[in-house]
């Protein structure tokens, strides 16, 4: 009898343990994102789920991991998911939840850029067409009809993620979210209504209690606690708008989009790798390739004049899911080197000095006790 009770107790304990979700805390300080109390150097790459097929997703994600990535970054495309107001589509290429689950199963993290304006050379910037016909609406400004719809969709996506426990705070892979997108590039056109809109966007996003930090890219006046980040070919000179925020690069353009009649875009891997190395050397701790796999603009999803069906982007993984050499392999070796220096890179603040014209010395001083299990 005692043996039966003991067995029943052990089975019950195992079942309880199997249902325990190991939650992850994600915060930040002036140097880096902090995951479970440890500063991290993170290397990320963009893969847009609707620009490839679900059958391709696991292989694309595995090749990203094999290439040395820690994070997969994607936009969320409002007009795909809500083509008619209150009628949602999350099937097939639109299955955002499954895509994120694949990333998590591969042991990678996720940066979810909700927007909901995304640009991305996507039709109408991701906005659904019906949004245009709401009486009195003005996009991306301090306008009540627009803010109501933006909040409703953003909350819908956040709730969808929470239902499947996909945020790191729930044990899932999502460690970052983005609200708005490159608004700073057009902010002056909105006049005095722009700043209230940005403040509202930040407050709305943080009120959704995702348990992970939010970012705004190309937004120099992003209010606390939102992290402002850099987009561009080079971001080593970028500094965040607060000495309490880390230096993050959300779009390092691995190439460019293709236009009908134009030259095929090409960015040499030597230049791309140099931009990455210099960014981390000068204090950066999160860098994302836009794109790591570009994919295809299926149907009528392209946005902008003469943008081609191919969204290959000269990315490390090409439009068809094949690794592009030497770009993929060159970056893989760079990522290995960066990871070997991770403890030093995030230990303290780098200092810069110039010993002469066109010369620069970066010094990082830190105390480190050698662990004989460390790789050499």
mmCIF file of C-alpha atoms in Angstrom:
data_model
loop_
_atom_site.group_PDB
_atom_site.id
_atom_site.type_symbol
_atom_site.label_atom_id
_atom_site.label_comp_id
_atom_site.label_asym_id
_atom_site.label_seq_id
_atom_site.Cartn_x
_atom_site.Cartn_y
_atom_site.Cartn_z
ATOM 1 C CA UNK A 1 0.000 0.000 0.000
ATOM 2 C CA UNK A 2 2.818 2.368 0.906
ATOM 3 C CA UNK A 3 4.521 1.586 -2.401
ATOM 4 C CA UNK A 4 1.321 2.423 -4.332
ATOM 5 C CA UNK A 5 0.994 5.733 -2.478
ATOM 6 C CA UNK A 6 4.661 6.549 -3.200
ATOM 7 C CA UNK A 7 4.251 5.736 -6.893
ATOM 8 C CA UNK A 8 1.089 7.845 -7.093
ATOM 9 C CA UNK A 9 2.930 10.730 -5.405
ATOM 10 C CA UNK A 10 5.862 10.499 -7.820
ATOM 11 C CA UNK A 11 3.572 10.393 -10.862
ATOM 12 C CA UNK A 12 1.654 13.402 -9.551
ATOM 13 C CA UNK A 13 4.913 15.280 -8.951
ATOM 14 C CA UNK A 14 6.177 14.544 -12.456
ATOM 15 C CA UNK A 15 2.917 15.711 -14.011
ATOM 16 C CA UNK A 16 3.084 18.912 -11.970
ATOM 17 C CA UNK A 17 6.691 19.520 -13.002
ATOM 18 C CA UNK A 18 5.873 18.944 -16.683
ATOM 19 C CA UNK A 19 3.217 21.653 -16.543
ATOM 20 C CA UNK A 20 5.569 24.234 -15.006
ATOM 21 C CA UNK A 21 6.393 27.031 -17.470
ATOM 22 C CA UNK A 22 9.902 28.420 -17.144
ATOM 23 C CA UNK A 23 9.326 32.143 -17.539
ATOM 24 C CA UNK A 24 12.108 34.435 -18.714
ATOM 25 C CA UNK A 25 12.645 37.977 -17.476
ATOM 26 C CA UNK A 26 13.716 40.481 -20.117
ATOM 27 C CA UNK A 27 14.805 43.969 -19.107
ATOM 28 C CA UNK A 28 17.556 46.325 -20.235
ATOM 29 C CA UNK A 29 20.228 48.639 -18.922
ATOM 30 C CA UNK A 30 22.499 51.175 -20.626
ATOM 31 C CA UNK A 31 24.596 48.431 -22.244
ATOM 32 C CA UNK A 32 22.322 45.631 -23.382
ATOM 33 C CA UNK A 33 19.147 43.650 -23.135
ATOM 34 C CA UNK A 34 19.241 41.697 -19.884
ATOM 35 C CA UNK A 35 17.795 38.174 -20.041
ATOM 36 C CA UNK A 36 17.355 36.396 -16.722
ATOM 37 C CA UNK A 37 19.805 38.804 -15.117
ATOM 38 C CA UNK A 38 22.531 38.466 -17.769
ATOM 39 C CA UNK A 39 23.460 41.067 -20.370
ATOM 40 C CA UNK A 40 23.370 39.608 -23.874
ATOM 41 C CA UNK A 41 24.975 40.369 -27.205
ATOM 42 C CA UNK A 42 22.276 39.359 -29.691
ATOM 43 C CA UNK A 43 22.506 38.798 -33.440
ATOM 44 C CA UNK A 44 19.161 38.861 -35.256
ATOM 45 C CA UNK A 45 17.781 38.423 -38.761
ATOM 46 C CA UNK A 46 14.496 39.369 -40.441
ATOM 47 C CA UNK A 47 12.302 36.696 -42.014
ATOM 48 C CA UNK A 48 8.773 37.791 -42.969
ATOM 49 C CA UNK A 49 6.465 34.797 -42.606
ATOM 50 C CA UNK A 50 4.092 35.695 -45.505
ATOM 51 C CA UNK A 51 7.003 36.131 -47.916
ATOM 52 C CA UNK A 52 7.697 32.390 -47.829
ATOM 53 C CA UNK A 53 5.546 29.280 -47.475
ATOM 54 C CA UNK A 54 4.871 27.409 -44.204
ATOM 55 C CA UNK A 55 6.696 24.414 -45.658
ATOM 56 C CA UNK A 56 9.841 26.554 -45.904
ATOM 57 C CA UNK A 57 9.717 28.012 -42.388
ATOM 58 C CA UNK A 58 11.469 25.250 -40.397
ATOM 59 C CA UNK A 59 14.361 25.052 -42.865
ATOM 60 C CA UNK A 60 14.761 28.837 -43.047
ATOM 61 C CA UNK A 61 14.824 29.045 -39.257
ATOM 62 C CA UNK A 62 17.331 26.193 -38.944
ATOM 63 C CA UNK A 63 19.638 27.798 -41.520
ATOM 64 C CA UNK A 64 19.397 31.042 -39.553
ATOM 65 C CA UNK A 65 20.399 29.231 -36.386
ATOM 66 C CA UNK A 66 23.225 27.429 -38.190
ATOM 67 C CA UNK A 67 24.395 30.843 -39.413
ATOM 68 C CA UNK A 68 24.814 32.045 -35.844
ATOM 69 C CA UNK A 69 21.609 34.003 -35.232
ATOM 70 C CA UNK A 70 20.033 34.312 -31.785
ATOM 71 C CA UNK A 71 16.837 36.119 -32.814
ATOM 72 C CA UNK A 72 14.335 36.120 -35.705
ATOM 73 C CA UNK A 73 12.635 39.434 -36.382
ATOM 74 C CA UNK A 74 9.351 39.853 -38.270
ATOM 75 C CA UNK A 75 6.731 42.474 -38.950
ATOM 76 C CA UNK A 76 3.019 41.789 -38.460
ATOM 77 C CA UNK A 77 0.958 42.531 -41.588
ATOM 78 C CA UNK A 78 -2.410 44.015 -40.638
ATOM 79 C CA UNK A 79 -3.982 43.880 -44.118
ATOM 80 C CA UNK A 80 -3.259 40.154 -44.383
ATOM 81 C CA UNK A 81 -4.755 39.337 -41.016
ATOM 82 C CA UNK A 82 -7.816 41.606 -41.155
ATOM 83 C CA UNK A 83 -8.743 42.134 -44.829
ATOM 84 C CA UNK A 84 -12.306 42.891 -43.711
ATOM 85 C CA UNK A 85 -12.913 44.632 -40.410
ATOM 86 C CA UNK A 86 -13.350 42.087 -37.592
ATOM 87 C CA UNK A 87 -12.803 39.161 -39.994
ATOM 88 C CA UNK A 88 -9.395 37.637 -39.276
ATOM 89 C CA UNK A 89 -7.143 35.321 -41.249
ATOM 90 C CA UNK A 90 -4.299 33.452 -39.546
ATOM 91 C CA UNK A 91 -4.158 30.467 -41.903
ATOM 92 C CA UNK A 92 -1.454 29.242 -44.281
ATOM 93 C CA UNK A 93 1.198 31.880 -44.934
ATOM 94 C CA UNK A 94 -0.621 34.096 -42.424
ATOM 95 C CA UNK A 95 -0.132 31.675 -39.517
ATOM 96 C CA UNK A 96 1.925 33.995 -37.340
ATOM 97 C CA UNK A 97 1.501 31.835 -34.230
ATOM 98 C CA UNK A 98 2.884 28.725 -35.938
ATOM 99 C CA UNK A 99 5.810 30.681 -37.347
ATOM 100 C CA UNK A 100 6.752 31.925 -33.875
ATOM 101 C CA UNK A 101 6.343 28.437 -32.437
ATOM 102 C CA UNK A 102 8.774 27.088 -35.044
ATOM 103 C CA UNK A 103 11.290 29.748 -34.009
ATOM 104 C CA UNK A 104 10.899 28.831 -30.351
ATOM 105 C CA UNK A 105 11.205 25.110 -31.064
ATOM 106 C CA UNK A 106 14.515 25.800 -32.814
ATOM 107 C CA UNK A 107 15.809 27.459 -29.650
ATOM 108 C CA UNK A 108 15.803 30.987 -31.075
ATOM 109 C CA UNK A 109 14.193 34.185 -29.798
ATOM 110 C CA UNK A 110 11.724 36.544 -31.515
ATOM 111 C CA UNK A 111 11.431 40.284 -32.031
ATOM 112 C CA UNK A 112 7.801 40.960 -33.002
ATOM 113 C CA UNK A 113 7.372 44.263 -34.848
ATOM 114 C CA UNK A 114 3.628 44.883 -34.594
ATOM 115 C CA UNK A 115 3.639 48.402 -36.048
ATOM 116 C CA UNK A 116 0.892 48.249 -37.188
ATOM 117 C CA UNK A 117 2.282 50.518 -39.925
ATOM 118 C CA UNK A 118 5.233 48.537 -41.284
ATOM 119 C CA UNK A 119 6.367 50.070 -44.607
ATOM 120 C CA UNK A 120 8.443 46.984 -45.672
ATOM 121 C CA UNK A 121 7.749 47.687 -49.366
ATOM 122 C CA UNK A 122 4.352 46.173 -48.595
ATOM 123 C CA UNK A 123 1.000 47.195 -50.063
ATOM 124 C CA UNK A 124 -0.372 50.272 -48.250
ATOM 125 C CA UNK A 125 2.357 49.896 -45.626
ATOM 126 C CA UNK A 126 0.399 47.028 -44.114
ATOM 127 C CA UNK A 127 -2.781 49.014 -43.513
ATOM 128 C CA UNK A 128 -6.022 47.314 -44.644
ATOM 129 C CA UNK A 129 -7.891 49.176 -47.371
ATOM 130 C CA UNK A 130 -11.092 49.454 -45.322
ATOM 131 C CA UNK A 131 -9.232 51.652 -42.839
ATOM 132 C CA UNK A 132 -9.148 54.406 -45.456
ATOM 133 C CA UNK A 133 -12.947 54.672 -45.520
ATOM 134 C CA UNK A 134 -13.587 55.209 -41.802
ATOM 135 C CA UNK A 135 -15.206 58.661 -41.461
ATOM 136 C CA UNK A 136 -12.866 61.351 -40.160
ATOM 137 C CA UNK A 137 -9.793 59.122 -40.025
ATOM 138 C CA UNK A 138 -6.248 60.439 -40.470
ATOM 139 C CA UNK A 139 -3.423 57.917 -40.400
ATOM 140 C CA UNK A 140 -0.514 57.962 -37.938
ATOM 141 C CA UNK A 141 -1.405 61.097 -36.052
ATOM 142 C CA UNK A 142 -3.317 62.281 -33.001
ATOM 143 C CA UNK A 143 -6.644 61.222 -34.477
ATOM 144 C CA UNK A 144 -9.203 59.354 -32.377
ATOM 145 C CA UNK A 145 -10.667 57.068 -35.110
ATOM 146 C CA UNK A 146 -7.168 55.970 -36.130
ATOM 147 C CA UNK A 147 -5.946 55.492 -32.574
ATOM 148 C CA UNK A 148 -8.983 53.385 -31.759
ATOM 149 C CA UNK A 149 -8.324 51.038 -34.700
ATOM 150 C CA UNK A 150 -4.581 50.914 -34.066
ATOM 151 C CA UNK A 151 -5.097 50.006 -30.419
ATOM 152 C CA UNK A 152 -7.725 47.401 -31.282
ATOM 153 C CA UNK A 153 -5.439 45.574 -33.728
ATOM 154 C CA UNK A 154 -2.326 45.864 -31.563
ATOM 155 C CA UNK A 155 -4.242 44.449 -28.595
ATOM 156 C CA UNK A 156 -5.592 41.665 -30.835
ATOM 157 C CA UNK A 157 -2.063 40.550 -31.746
ATOM 158 C CA UNK A 158 -0.800 40.824 -28.174
ATOM 159 C CA UNK A 159 -3.757 38.782 -26.905
ATOM 160 C CA UNK A 160 -3.133 36.179 -29.613
ATOM 161 C CA UNK A 161 0.467 35.834 -28.461
ATOM 162 C CA UNK A 162 -0.594 35.601 -24.824
ATOM 163 C CA UNK A 163 -3.161 32.877 -25.568
ATOM 164 C CA UNK A 164 -0.344 30.608 -26.769
ATOM 165 C CA UNK A 165 2.077 31.817 -24.078
ATOM 166 C CA UNK A 166 4.543 33.134 -26.635
ATOM 167 C CA UNK A 167 5.999 36.038 -24.657
ATOM 168 C CA UNK A 168 9.216 35.383 -22.744
ATOM 169 C CA UNK A 169 7.402 36.418 -19.568
ATOM 170 C CA UNK A 170 5.158 33.379 -20.175
ATOM 171 C CA UNK A 171 7.974 31.023 -21.165
ATOM 172 C CA UNK A 172 7.793 31.807 -24.891
ATOM 173 C CA UNK A 173 10.411 33.097 -27.372
ATOM 174 C CA UNK A 174 9.256 36.740 -27.839
ATOM 175 C CA UNK A 175 11.741 39.029 -26.083
ATOM 176 C CA UNK A 176 10.955 42.326 -27.849
ATOM 177 C CA UNK A 177 8.055 44.111 -29.512
ATOM 178 C CA UNK A 178 7.952 47.200 -31.720
ATOM 179 C CA UNK A 179 5.280 49.880 -31.895
ATOM 180 C CA UNK A 180 5.065 52.239 -34.914
ATOM 181 C CA UNK A 181 7.794 52.156 -37.570
ATOM 182 C CA UNK A 182 10.294 54.789 -38.737
ATOM 183 C CA UNK A 183 7.865 57.548 -37.775
ATOM 184 C CA UNK A 184 10.741 59.929 -37.107
ATOM 185 C CA UNK A 185 11.438 60.022 -40.857
ATOM 186 C CA UNK A 186 8.047 61.653 -41.537
ATOM 187 C CA UNK A 187 7.217 63.188 -38.156
ATOM 188 C CA UNK A 188 7.714 66.802 -39.215
ATOM 189 C CA UNK A 189 4.897 66.469 -41.777
ATOM 190 C CA UNK A 190 2.395 65.900 -38.957
ATOM 191 C CA UNK A 191 3.237 69.106 -37.106
ATOM 192 C CA UNK A 192 2.155 69.581 -33.520
ATOM 193 C CA UNK A 193 -0.029 66.442 -33.556
ATOM 194 C CA UNK A 194 2.987 64.141 -33.983
ATOM 195 C CA UNK A 195 4.406 64.256 -30.470
ATOM 196 C CA UNK A 196 1.080 63.530 -28.706
ATOM 197 C CA UNK A 197 0.607 60.593 -31.090
ATOM 198 C CA UNK A 198 4.032 59.142 -30.300
ATOM 199 C CA UNK A 199 3.468 59.551 -26.564
ATOM 200 C CA UNK A 200 0.064 57.887 -26.880
ATOM 201 C CA UNK A 201 1.516 55.012 -28.939
ATOM 202 C CA UNK A 202 4.160 54.341 -26.306
ATOM 203 C CA UNK A 203 1.678 54.466 -23.435
ATOM 204 C CA UNK A 204 -0.798 52.249 -25.293
ATOM 205 C CA UNK A 205 1.844 49.624 -26.052
ATOM 206 C CA UNK A 206 3.247 49.426 -22.537
ATOM 207 C CA UNK A 207 -0.263 49.246 -21.074
ATOM 208 C CA UNK A 208 -0.725 45.869 -22.804
ATOM 209 C CA UNK A 209 1.631 44.288 -20.250
ATOM 210 C CA UNK A 210 3.606 41.944 -22.464
ATOM 211 C CA UNK A 211 6.372 41.629 -19.899
ATOM 212 C CA UNK A 212 9.047 42.448 -22.520
ATOM 213 C CA UNK A 213 10.569 45.763 -23.674
ATOM 214 C CA UNK A 214 9.148 47.791 -26.551
ATOM 215 C CA UNK A 215 11.182 49.643 -29.182
ATOM 216 C CA UNK A 216 10.566 52.408 -31.720
ATOM 217 C CA UNK A 217 12.938 52.496 -34.693
ATOM 218 C CA UNK A 218 14.127 55.792 -36.156
ATOM 219 C CA UNK A 219 12.398 57.663 -33.324
ATOM 220 C CA UNK A 220 14.847 59.989 -31.576
ATOM 221 C CA UNK A 221 12.194 61.258 -29.148
ATOM 222 C CA UNK A 222 10.825 57.841 -28.138
ATOM 223 C CA UNK A 223 9.527 58.334 -24.578
ATOM 224 C CA UNK A 224 10.695 56.183 -21.678
ATOM 225 C CA UNK A 225 10.647 53.222 -21.290
ATOM 226 C CA UNK A 226 10.563 52.713 -25.083
ATOM 227 C CA UNK A 227 14.019 52.065 -26.593
ATOM 228 C CA UNK A 228 14.791 54.087 -29.716
ATOM 229 C CA UNK A 229 16.784 52.144 -32.304
ATOM 230 C CA UNK A 230 18.691 52.717 -35.540
ATOM 231 C CA UNK A 231 17.972 51.612 -39.127
ATOM 232 C CA UNK A 232 20.500 51.996 -41.942
ATOM 233 C CA UNK A 233 23.581 50.666 -43.704
ATOM 234 C CA UNK A 234 25.805 51.820 -40.821
ATOM 235 C CA UNK A 235 24.787 52.507 -37.233
ATOM 236 C CA UNK A 236 28.055 52.549 -35.278
ATOM 237 C CA UNK A 237 27.713 56.321 -34.703
ATOM 238 C CA UNK A 238 24.168 55.983 -33.343
ATOM 239 C CA UNK A 239 23.477 56.780 -29.695
ATOM 240 C CA UNK A 240 20.138 56.177 -27.913
ATOM 241 C CA UNK A 241 18.229 59.130 -26.472
ATOM 242 C CA UNK A 242 18.943 58.144 -22.870
ATOM 243 C CA UNK A 243 22.024 56.952 -21.017
ATOM 244 C CA UNK A 244 19.787 54.264 -19.529
ATOM 245 C CA UNK A 245 19.026 52.590 -22.893
ATOM 246 C CA UNK A 246 21.154 50.144 -24.932
ATOM 247 C CA UNK A 247 22.507 50.760 -28.421
ATOM 248 C CA UNK A 248 20.358 48.677 -30.794
ATOM 249 C CA UNK A 249 20.242 48.295 -34.588
ATOM 250 C CA UNK A 250 16.897 47.007 -35.852
ATOM 251 C CA UNK A 251 17.638 47.165 -39.594
ATOM 252 C CA UNK A 252 21.072 46.575 -41.086
ATOM 253 C CA UNK A 253 20.216 46.468 -44.778
ATOM 254 C CA UNK A 254 21.871 43.349 -46.215
ATOM 255 C CA UNK A 255 21.077 44.581 -49.718
ATOM 256 C CA UNK A 256 18.031 46.377 -51.109
ATOM 257 C CA UNK A 257 14.707 45.657 -52.784
ATOM 258 C CA UNK A 258 14.481 45.053 -56.522
ATOM 259 C CA UNK A 259 12.605 47.382 -58.882
ATOM 260 C CA UNK A 260 11.474 46.469 -62.389
ATOM 261 C CA UNK A 261 13.952 47.925 -64.868
ATOM 262 C CA UNK A 262 16.573 48.558 -62.201
ATOM 263 C CA UNK A 263 19.883 46.912 -61.418
ATOM 264 C CA UNK A 264 19.882 43.858 -59.159
ATOM 265 C CA UNK A 265 20.873 45.161 -55.692
ATOM 266 C CA UNK A 266 24.161 43.916 -54.291
ATOM 267 C CA UNK A 267 25.962 44.635 -51.030
ATOM 268 C CA UNK A 268 29.389 43.013 -50.679
ATOM 269 C CA UNK A 269 29.651 40.835 -47.592
ATOM 270 C CA UNK A 270 32.950 42.526 -46.723
ATOM 271 C CA UNK A 271 31.113 45.821 -46.277
ATOM 272 C CA UNK A 272 28.214 44.220 -44.411
ATOM 273 C CA UNK A 273 30.532 42.344 -42.038
ATOM 274 C CA UNK A 274 32.610 45.470 -41.415
ATOM 275 C CA UNK A 275 29.486 47.428 -40.465
ATOM 276 C CA UNK A 276 28.501 44.717 -37.977
ATOM 277 C CA UNK A 277 31.950 44.391 -36.405
ATOM 278 C CA UNK A 278 32.319 48.149 -35.996
ATOM 279 C CA UNK A 279 28.842 48.452 -34.456
ATOM 280 C CA UNK A 280 29.638 45.909 -31.738
ATOM 281 C CA UNK A 281 33.109 47.379 -31.282
ATOM 282 C CA UNK A 282 31.572 50.780 -30.557
ATOM 283 C CA UNK A 283 29.162 49.600 -27.901
ATOM 284 C CA UNK A 284 26.258 48.053 -29.803
ATOM 285 C CA UNK A 285 24.741 44.890 -28.361
ATOM 286 C CA UNK A 286 21.746 44.047 -30.616
ATOM 287 C CA UNK A 287 22.006 43.939 -34.403
ATOM 288 C CA UNK A 288 19.449 42.731 -36.965
ATOM 289 C CA UNK A 289 19.935 41.942 -40.653
ATOM 290 C CA UNK A 290 17.120 43.314 -42.785
ATOM 291 C CA UNK A 291 16.714 40.916 -44.510
ATOM 292 C CA UNK A 292 18.265 37.564 -43.555
ATOM 293 C CA UNK A 293 15.788 35.889 -45.922
ATOM 294 C CA UNK A 294 13.768 38.234 -48.118
ATOM 295 C CA UNK A 295 11.489 35.825 -49.955
ATOM 296 C CA UNK A 296 8.751 36.645 -52.442
ATOM 297 C CA UNK A 297 6.016 39.275 -52.754
ATOM 298 C CA UNK A 298 3.157 36.915 -53.551
ATOM 299 C CA UNK A 299 -0.026 38.171 -55.209
ATOM 300 C CA UNK A 300 -0.544 41.923 -54.959
ATOM 301 C CA UNK A 301 1.411 42.492 -51.772
ATOM 302 C CA UNK A 302 4.116 44.797 -53.140
ATOM 303 C CA UNK A 303 3.914 48.418 -52.106
ATOM 304 C CA UNK A 304 5.550 51.237 -54.037
ATOM 305 C CA UNK A 305 6.198 52.023 -57.700
ATOM 306 C CA UNK A 306 7.711 49.238 -59.814
ATOM 307 C CA UNK A 307 8.765 47.053 -56.862
ATOM 308 C CA UNK A 308 9.346 43.540 -58.185
ATOM 309 C CA UNK A 309 7.788 40.257 -57.134
ATOM 310 C CA UNK A 310 11.163 39.071 -55.859
ATOM 311 C CA UNK A 311 12.105 40.363 -52.405
ATOM 312 C CA UNK A 312 15.449 38.559 -52.449
ATOM 313 C CA UNK A 313 17.249 41.603 -50.956
ATOM 314 C CA UNK A 314 20.695 40.050 -51.572
ATOM 315 C CA UNK A 315 20.112 38.390 -48.195
ATOM 316 C CA UNK A 316 22.287 35.617 -46.671
ATOM 317 C CA UNK A 317 19.476 33.158 -47.491
ATOM 318 C CA UNK A 318 18.146 33.784 -50.992
ATOM 319 C CA UNK A 319 14.569 34.031 -52.255
ATOM 320 C CA UNK A 320 14.327 30.258 -52.706
ATOM 321 C CA UNK A 321 15.696 29.336 -49.281
ATOM 322 C CA UNK A 322 19.249 28.509 -50.383
ATOM 323 C CA UNK A 323 22.255 29.879 -48.501
ATOM 324 C CA UNK A 324 23.997 32.612 -50.458
ATOM 325 C CA UNK A 325 27.746 32.154 -50.443
ATOM 326 C CA UNK A 326 30.084 33.695 -49.524
ATOM 327 C CA UNK A 327 27.711 36.013 -47.615
ATOM 328 C CA UNK A 328 26.109 33.399 -45.333
ATOM 329 C CA UNK A 329 29.383 31.654 -44.453
ATOM 330 C CA UNK A 330 31.375 34.861 -43.999
ATOM 331 C CA UNK A 331 28.797 36.205 -41.545
ATOM 332 C CA UNK A 332 28.646 32.866 -39.725
ATOM 333 C CA UNK A 333 32.377 33.101 -39.010
ATOM 334 C CA UNK A 334 31.973 36.715 -37.879
ATOM 335 C CA UNK A 335 29.182 35.726 -35.499
ATOM 336 C CA UNK A 336 31.411 33.054 -33.948
ATOM 337 C CA UNK A 337 34.123 35.633 -33.320
ATOM 338 C CA UNK A 338 31.660 38.092 -31.783
ATOM 339 C CA UNK A 339 30.235 35.430 -29.482
ATOM 340 C CA UNK A 340 33.737 34.508 -28.267
ATOM 341 C CA UNK A 341 34.057 38.130 -27.099
ATOM 342 C CA UNK A 342 30.537 38.430 -25.636
ATOM 343 C CA UNK A 343 31.585 38.602 -21.977
ATOM 344 C CA UNK A 344 34.086 41.353 -22.710
ATOM 345 C CA UNK A 345 31.772 43.298 -25.008
ATOM 346 C CA UNK A 346 29.041 43.689 -22.388
ATOM 347 C CA UNK A 347 31.237 43.916 -19.283
ATOM 348 C CA UNK A 348 31.724 47.680 -19.294
ATOM 349 C CA UNK A 349 31.656 50.781 -21.491
ATOM 350 C CA UNK A 350 34.109 50.882 -24.422
ATOM 351 C CA UNK A 351 36.425 53.887 -24.677
ATOM 352 C CA UNK A 352 37.719 55.368 -27.909
ATOM 353 C CA UNK A 353 40.918 57.297 -28.641
ATOM 354 C CA UNK A 354 42.716 58.435 -31.781
ATOM 355 C CA UNK A 355 46.495 57.894 -32.028
ATOM 356 C CA UNK A 356 46.642 59.726 -35.353
ATOM 357 C CA UNK A 357 44.782 60.696 -38.550
ATOM 358 C CA UNK A 358 42.247 58.078 -39.678
ATOM 359 C CA UNK A 359 43.204 55.847 -36.744
ATOM 360 C CA UNK A 360 41.020 54.744 -33.856
ATOM 361 C CA UNK A 361 41.627 52.564 -30.821
ATOM 362 C CA UNK A 362 38.700 51.002 -28.943
ATOM 363 C CA UNK A 363 39.499 49.721 -25.448
ATOM 364 C CA UNK A 364 37.285 47.553 -23.245
ATOM 365 C CA UNK A 365 38.598 46.969 -19.728
ATOM 366 C CA UNK A 366 37.084 44.272 -17.577
ATOM 367 C CA UNK A 367 37.921 41.859 -14.791
ATOM 368 C CA UNK A 368 37.522 38.244 -15.796
ATOM 369 C CA UNK A 369 38.585 35.058 -14.069
ATOM 370 C CA UNK A 370 39.351 32.290 -16.541
ATOM 371 C CA UNK A 371 37.068 29.298 -16.289
ATOM 372 C CA UNK A 372 38.866 26.181 -17.534
ATOM 373 C CA UNK A 373 35.606 25.122 -19.209
ATOM 374 C CA UNK A 374 35.647 28.239 -21.393
ATOM 375 C CA UNK A 375 36.492 27.651 -25.068
ATOM 376 C CA UNK A 376 39.930 28.874 -26.111
#
